[in-house]
Coordinates of C-alpha atoms and ligand atoms in Angstrom, one line a residue:
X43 CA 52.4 19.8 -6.6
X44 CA 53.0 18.0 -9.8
X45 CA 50.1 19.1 -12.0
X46 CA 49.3 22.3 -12.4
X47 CA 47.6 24.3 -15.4
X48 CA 49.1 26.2 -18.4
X49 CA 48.2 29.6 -17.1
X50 CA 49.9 29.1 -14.0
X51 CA 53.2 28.1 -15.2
X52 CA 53.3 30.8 -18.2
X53 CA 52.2 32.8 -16.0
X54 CA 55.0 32.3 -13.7
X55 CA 57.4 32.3 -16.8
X56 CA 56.0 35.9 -17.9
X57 CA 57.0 37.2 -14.6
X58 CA 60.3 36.1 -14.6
X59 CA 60.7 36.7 -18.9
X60 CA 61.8 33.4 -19.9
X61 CA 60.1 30.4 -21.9
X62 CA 59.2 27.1 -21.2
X63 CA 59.6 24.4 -23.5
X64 CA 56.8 22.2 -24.5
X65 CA 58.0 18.4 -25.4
X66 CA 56.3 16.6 -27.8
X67 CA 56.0 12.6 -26.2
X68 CA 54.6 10.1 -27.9
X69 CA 55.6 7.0 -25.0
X70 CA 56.6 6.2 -21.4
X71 CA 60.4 6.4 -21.8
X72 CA 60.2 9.9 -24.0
X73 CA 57.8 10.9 -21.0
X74 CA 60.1 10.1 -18.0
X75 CA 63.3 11.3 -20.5
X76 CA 61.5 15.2 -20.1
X77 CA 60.6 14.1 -16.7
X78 CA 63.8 13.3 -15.6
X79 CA 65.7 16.1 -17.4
X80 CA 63.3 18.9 -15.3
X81 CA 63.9 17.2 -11.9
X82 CA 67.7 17.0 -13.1
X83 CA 67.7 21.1 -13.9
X84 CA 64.8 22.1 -11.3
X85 CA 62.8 23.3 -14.3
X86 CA 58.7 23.3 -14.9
X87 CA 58.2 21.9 -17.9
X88 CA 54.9 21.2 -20.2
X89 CA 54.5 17.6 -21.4
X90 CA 52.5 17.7 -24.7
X91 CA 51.5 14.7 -26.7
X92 CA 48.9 14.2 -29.4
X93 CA 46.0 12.3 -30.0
X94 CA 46.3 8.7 -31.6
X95 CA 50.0 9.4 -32.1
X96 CA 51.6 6.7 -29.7
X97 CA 51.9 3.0 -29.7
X98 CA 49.4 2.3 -27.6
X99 CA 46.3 1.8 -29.7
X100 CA 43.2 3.5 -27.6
X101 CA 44.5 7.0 -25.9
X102 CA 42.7 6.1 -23.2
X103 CA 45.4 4.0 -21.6
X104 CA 48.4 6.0 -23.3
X105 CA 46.4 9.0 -21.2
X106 CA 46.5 7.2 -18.3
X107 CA 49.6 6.0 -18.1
X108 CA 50.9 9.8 -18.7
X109 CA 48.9 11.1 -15.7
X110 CA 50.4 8.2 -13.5
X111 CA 54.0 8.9 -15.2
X112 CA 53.7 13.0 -14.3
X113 CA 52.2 12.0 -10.6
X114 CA 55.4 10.4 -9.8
X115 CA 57.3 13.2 -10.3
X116 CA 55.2 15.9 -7.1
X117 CA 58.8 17.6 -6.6
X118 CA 58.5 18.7 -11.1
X119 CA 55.4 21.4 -12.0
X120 CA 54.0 20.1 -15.1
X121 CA 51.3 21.4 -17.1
X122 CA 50.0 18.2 -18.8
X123 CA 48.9 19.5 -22.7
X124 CA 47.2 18.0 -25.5
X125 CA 48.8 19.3 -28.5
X126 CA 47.2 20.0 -31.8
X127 CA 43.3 19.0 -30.2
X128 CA 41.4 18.3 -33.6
X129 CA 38.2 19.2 -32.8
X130 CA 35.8 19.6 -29.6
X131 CA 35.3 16.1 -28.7
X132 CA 38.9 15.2 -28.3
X133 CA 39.6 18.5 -26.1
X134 CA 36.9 17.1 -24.1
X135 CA 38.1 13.5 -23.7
X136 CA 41.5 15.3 -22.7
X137 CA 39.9 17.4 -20.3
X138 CA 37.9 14.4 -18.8
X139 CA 41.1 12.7 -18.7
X140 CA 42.7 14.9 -16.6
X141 CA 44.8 17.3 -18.8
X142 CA 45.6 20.3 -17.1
X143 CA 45.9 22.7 -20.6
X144 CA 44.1 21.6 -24.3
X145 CA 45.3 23.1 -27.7
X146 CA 42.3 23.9 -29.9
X147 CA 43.7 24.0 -33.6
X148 CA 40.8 25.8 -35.5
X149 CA 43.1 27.1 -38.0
X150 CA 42.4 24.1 -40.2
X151 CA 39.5 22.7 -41.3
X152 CA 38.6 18.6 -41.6
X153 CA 39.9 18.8 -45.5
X154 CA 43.4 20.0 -44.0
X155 CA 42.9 23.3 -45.5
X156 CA 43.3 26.7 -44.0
X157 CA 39.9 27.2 -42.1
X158 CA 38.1 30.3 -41.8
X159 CA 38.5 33.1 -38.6
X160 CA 35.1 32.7 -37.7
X161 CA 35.0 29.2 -38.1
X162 CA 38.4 29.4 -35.9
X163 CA 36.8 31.5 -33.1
X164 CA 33.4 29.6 -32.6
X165 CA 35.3 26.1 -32.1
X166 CA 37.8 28.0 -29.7
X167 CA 35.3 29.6 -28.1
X168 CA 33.2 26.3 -27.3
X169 CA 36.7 24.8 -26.2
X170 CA 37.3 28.1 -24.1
X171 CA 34.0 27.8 -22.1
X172 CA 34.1 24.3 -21.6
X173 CA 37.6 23.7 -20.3
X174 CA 37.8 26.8 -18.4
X175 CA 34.6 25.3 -16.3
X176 CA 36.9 22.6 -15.7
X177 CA 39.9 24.3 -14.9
X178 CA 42.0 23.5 -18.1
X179 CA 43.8 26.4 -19.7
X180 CA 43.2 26.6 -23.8
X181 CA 45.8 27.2 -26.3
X182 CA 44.3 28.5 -29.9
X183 CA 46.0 28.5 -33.1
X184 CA 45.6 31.8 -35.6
X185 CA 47.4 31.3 -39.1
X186 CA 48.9 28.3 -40.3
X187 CA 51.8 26.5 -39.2
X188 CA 54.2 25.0 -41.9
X189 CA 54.6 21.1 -42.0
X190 CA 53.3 18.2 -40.6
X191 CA 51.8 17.6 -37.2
X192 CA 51.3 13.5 -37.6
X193 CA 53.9 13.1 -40.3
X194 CA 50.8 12.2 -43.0
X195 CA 49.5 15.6 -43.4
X196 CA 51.3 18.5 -44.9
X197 CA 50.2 22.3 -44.2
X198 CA 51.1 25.7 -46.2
X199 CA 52.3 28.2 -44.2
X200 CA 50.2 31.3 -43.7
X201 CA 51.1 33.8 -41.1
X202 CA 49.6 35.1 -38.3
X203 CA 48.1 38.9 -38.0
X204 CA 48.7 41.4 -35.5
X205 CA 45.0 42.7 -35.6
X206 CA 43.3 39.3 -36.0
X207 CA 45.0 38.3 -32.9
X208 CA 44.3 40.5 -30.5
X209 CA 40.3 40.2 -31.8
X210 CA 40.7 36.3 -31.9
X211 CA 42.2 36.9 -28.2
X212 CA 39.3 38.8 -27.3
X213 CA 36.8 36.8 -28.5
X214 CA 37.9 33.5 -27.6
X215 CA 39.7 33.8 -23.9
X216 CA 42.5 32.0 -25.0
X217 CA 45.1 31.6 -22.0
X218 CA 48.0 30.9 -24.9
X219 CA 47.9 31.5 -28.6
X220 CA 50.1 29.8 -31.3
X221 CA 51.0 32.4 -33.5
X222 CA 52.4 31.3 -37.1
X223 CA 55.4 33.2 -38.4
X224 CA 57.0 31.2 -40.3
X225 CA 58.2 27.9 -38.8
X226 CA 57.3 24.2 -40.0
X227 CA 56.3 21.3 -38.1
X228 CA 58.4 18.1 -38.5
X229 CA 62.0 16.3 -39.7
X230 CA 62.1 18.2 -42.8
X231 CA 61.6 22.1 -42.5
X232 CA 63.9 24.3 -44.4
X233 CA 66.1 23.7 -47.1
X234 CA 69.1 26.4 -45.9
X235 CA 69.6 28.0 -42.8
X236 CA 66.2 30.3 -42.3
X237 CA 67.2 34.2 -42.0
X238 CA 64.7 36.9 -41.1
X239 CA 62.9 36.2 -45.0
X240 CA 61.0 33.1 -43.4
X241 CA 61.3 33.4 -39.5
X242 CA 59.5 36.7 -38.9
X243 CA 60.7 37.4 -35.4
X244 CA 58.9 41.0 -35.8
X245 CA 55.2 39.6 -35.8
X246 CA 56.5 38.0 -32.5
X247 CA 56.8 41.2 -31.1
X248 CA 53.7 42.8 -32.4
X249 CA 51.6 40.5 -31.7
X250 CA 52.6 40.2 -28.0
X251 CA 51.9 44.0 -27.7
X252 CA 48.8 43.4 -29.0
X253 CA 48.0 40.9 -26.6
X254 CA 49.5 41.4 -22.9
X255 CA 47.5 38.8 -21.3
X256 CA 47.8 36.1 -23.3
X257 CA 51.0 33.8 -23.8
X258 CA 52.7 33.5 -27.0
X259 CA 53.4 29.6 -28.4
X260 CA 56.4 28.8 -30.6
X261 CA 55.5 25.8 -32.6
X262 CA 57.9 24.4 -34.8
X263 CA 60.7 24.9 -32.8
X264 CA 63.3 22.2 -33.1
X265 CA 66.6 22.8 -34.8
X266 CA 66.7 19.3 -36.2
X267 CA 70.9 19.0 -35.1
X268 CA 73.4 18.1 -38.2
X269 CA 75.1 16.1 -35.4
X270 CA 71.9 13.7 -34.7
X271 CA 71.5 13.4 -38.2
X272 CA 75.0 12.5 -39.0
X273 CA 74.8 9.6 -36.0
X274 CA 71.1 8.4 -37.3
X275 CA 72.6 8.3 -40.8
X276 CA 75.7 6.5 -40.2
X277 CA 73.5 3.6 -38.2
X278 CA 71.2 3.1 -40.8
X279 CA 69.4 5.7 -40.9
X280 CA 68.3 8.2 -44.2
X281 CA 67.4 11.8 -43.1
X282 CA 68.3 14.4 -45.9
X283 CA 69.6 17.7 -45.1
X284 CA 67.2 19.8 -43.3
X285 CA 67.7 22.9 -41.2
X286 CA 65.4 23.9 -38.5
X287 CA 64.9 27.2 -36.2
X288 CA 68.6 28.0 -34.6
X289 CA 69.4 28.1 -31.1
X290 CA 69.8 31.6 -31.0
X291 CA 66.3 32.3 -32.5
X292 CA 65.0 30.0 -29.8
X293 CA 66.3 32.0 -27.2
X294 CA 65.3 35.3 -29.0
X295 CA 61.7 34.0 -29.3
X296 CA 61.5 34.2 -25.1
X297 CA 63.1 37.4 -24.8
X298 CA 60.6 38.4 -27.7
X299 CA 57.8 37.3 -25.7
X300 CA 57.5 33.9 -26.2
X301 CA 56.1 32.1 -23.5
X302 CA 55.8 28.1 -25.0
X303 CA 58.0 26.7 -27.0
X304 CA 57.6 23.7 -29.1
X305 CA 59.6 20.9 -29.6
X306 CA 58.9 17.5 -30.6
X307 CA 61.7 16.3 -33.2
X308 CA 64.7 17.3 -31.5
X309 CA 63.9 15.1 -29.4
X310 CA 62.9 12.4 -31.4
X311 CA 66.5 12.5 -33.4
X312 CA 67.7 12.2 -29.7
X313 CA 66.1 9.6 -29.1
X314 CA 66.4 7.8 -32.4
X315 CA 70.2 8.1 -32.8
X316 CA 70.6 6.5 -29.1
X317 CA 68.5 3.3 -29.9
X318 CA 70.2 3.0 -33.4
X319 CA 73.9 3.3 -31.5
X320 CA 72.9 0.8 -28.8
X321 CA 71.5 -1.7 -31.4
X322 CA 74.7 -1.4 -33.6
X323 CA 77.1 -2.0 -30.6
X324 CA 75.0 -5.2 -29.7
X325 CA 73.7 -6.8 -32.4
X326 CA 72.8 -9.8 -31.0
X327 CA 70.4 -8.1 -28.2
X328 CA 67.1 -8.1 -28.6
X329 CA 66.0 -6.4 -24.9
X330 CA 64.2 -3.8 -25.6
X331 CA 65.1 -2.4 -22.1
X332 CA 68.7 -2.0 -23.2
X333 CA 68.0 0.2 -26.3
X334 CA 65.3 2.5 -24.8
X335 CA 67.3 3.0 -22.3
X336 CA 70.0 4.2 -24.4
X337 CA 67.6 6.6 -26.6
X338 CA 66.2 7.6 -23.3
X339 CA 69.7 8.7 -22.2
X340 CA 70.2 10.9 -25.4
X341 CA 66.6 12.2 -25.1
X342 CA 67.4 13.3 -21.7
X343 CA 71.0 14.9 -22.3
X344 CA 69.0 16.9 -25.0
X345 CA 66.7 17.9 -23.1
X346 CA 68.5 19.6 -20.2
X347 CA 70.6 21.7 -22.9
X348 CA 67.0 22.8 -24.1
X349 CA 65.5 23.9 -20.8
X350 CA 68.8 25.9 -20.1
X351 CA 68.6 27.6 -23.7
X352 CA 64.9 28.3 -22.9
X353 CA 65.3 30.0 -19.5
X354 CA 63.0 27.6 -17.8
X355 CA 65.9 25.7 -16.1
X356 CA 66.1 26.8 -12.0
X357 CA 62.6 27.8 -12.4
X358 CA 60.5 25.3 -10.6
X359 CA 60.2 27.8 -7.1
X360 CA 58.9 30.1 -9.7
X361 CA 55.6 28.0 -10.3
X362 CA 55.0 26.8 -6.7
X363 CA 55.0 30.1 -5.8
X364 CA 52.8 31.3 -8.5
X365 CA 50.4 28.5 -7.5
X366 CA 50.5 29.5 -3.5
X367 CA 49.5 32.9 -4.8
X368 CA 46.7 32.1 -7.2
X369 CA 43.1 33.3 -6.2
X370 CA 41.3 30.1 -5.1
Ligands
LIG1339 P1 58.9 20.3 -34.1 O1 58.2 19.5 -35.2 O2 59.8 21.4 -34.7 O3 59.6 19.5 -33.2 O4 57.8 21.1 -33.3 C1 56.8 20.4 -32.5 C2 55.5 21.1 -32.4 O5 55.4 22.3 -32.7 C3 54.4 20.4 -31.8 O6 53.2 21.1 -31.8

């Protein structure tokens, strides 16, 4: 089965009241690192990467090297997602390229400021209309998520609203919607351990009330672990103290009714802490294979713990069978 769309697998996931975790990859052995972990724990998983963030140059060839990655795996359901789509023409190069879910964000403007709502639903709208006559599932954004996406930018936060969302919902035909309430993209997020004051678990909860037919998206999700940062720091490495959402939040979050959950840096420390171990034990190796390996490895380990926190982990019958039933 392999590919399937968004809608489909959160779908599935809403039936069976868990979340699935959406990994951030931004190369080939990050890809087959979330790849591997949801063959390793039967889990559907969503494989999210954004535009011109990769080492790769053109996304045209990062994009199709993803597709060919994902194929390999037809025993893993995977909604292929572009995360964070700037603006109509990229979520339409993403479509043409064969992803199988886009994410909209019309919740800033070109200047990086907050943008309007009705500047937010139009885009989402034309994204909506021409995706969905594809196939593709949509994702929309509605307030602003802390952070930064690309590591250059850096947004306020400004929380979602119960009422807005179910009219941005209604208006737009958004299959998922990324709600801000209170998390922060990135390496750096909180200063202290975040407490009810700045994660507001409660808008989760409205807001899904509000809006039974749509999935709810976590971004911002990582907990950025003290260990990984102790192991990149001790290799070389210089990450202040930074606290991220908890693992118990996480899991919250899906019983809450949250359907998608973000994750990019968690990961990335993963990854990061591997390659700097594997360099320090050899330093005279210069194979590249050696160390990605190694940062693959950690990547992966991470991962599985992640997809068993979020519920998704077993769940891959869930999603073939949710496909064999879909209308056609
Ligand atoms: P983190 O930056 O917390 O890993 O979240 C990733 C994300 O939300 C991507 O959209």
């Amino acid at each position: 089965m392999t590919l399937v769309t968004n809608r489909t697998l959160l779908d599935a996931a809403a039936r069976g009241g868990y979340g699935v975790g959406a990994f951030n990859v931004a190369d080939l052995a990050m890809a087959t690192a979330v790849l591997d972990a949801a063959r390793a724990t039967a889990s559907p998983v969503i494989v999210e990467t954004l535009a011109g963030s990769h080492p790769y140059g053109d996304d045209r060839l990062w994009w199709s090297l993803l597709h060919e990655a994902v194929a390999a795996y037809p025993d893993v359901p995977v909604a292929l997602h572009l995360d964070h789509g700037p603006d109509e023409e990229t979520c339409a190069r993403a479509v043409a390229a064969g992803f199988t879910s886009v994410m909209i964000d019309g919740s800033v403007g070109p200047d990086g400021r907050p943008a309007g709502f009705e500047e937010n639903v139009a885009v989402t709208r034309r994204v909506v209309e021409h995706a969905h006559a594809h196939g593709v599932s949509v994702e929309g954004e509605l307030g602003t998520i802390g952070g930064s996406k690309d590591g250059r930018s850096h947004a306020e936060i400004v929380l979602a609203d119960p009422e807005q969302a179910e009219e941005f919902v209604r208006r737009t035909g958004v299959d998922a919607l990324a709600v801000a309430i209170g998390t922060s993209h990135g390496a750096y997020k909180f200063t202290s351990p975040p407490d009810g004051s700045v994660l507001h678990m409660d808008l989760v909860e409205r807001i899904a009330a509000r809006v039974p037919g749509t999935h709810l998206v976590m971004h911002g999700s990582s907990g950025l672990p003290a260990d990984l940062r102790a192991t990149i720091n001790a290799h070389g490495g210089d990450l202040p103290e930074s606290w991220g959402v908890p693992d118990a939040e996480k899991a919250r979050a899906a019983g809450l009714g949250v359907r998608k959950i973000n994750q990019g840096m968690d990961h990335y420390m993963a990854f990061t802490a591997g390659v700097r171990v594997a360099l320090a034990q050899s330093p005279g190796d210069v194979d590249p294979a050696a160390y990605l390996a190694e940062g693959r490895r950690w990547a992966q380990r991470l991962l599985e713990e992640r997809m068993a926190l979020f519920g998704q982990a077993g769940r891959a019958a869930d999603v073939v069978a949710q496909e064999a039933a879909a209308p056609r």
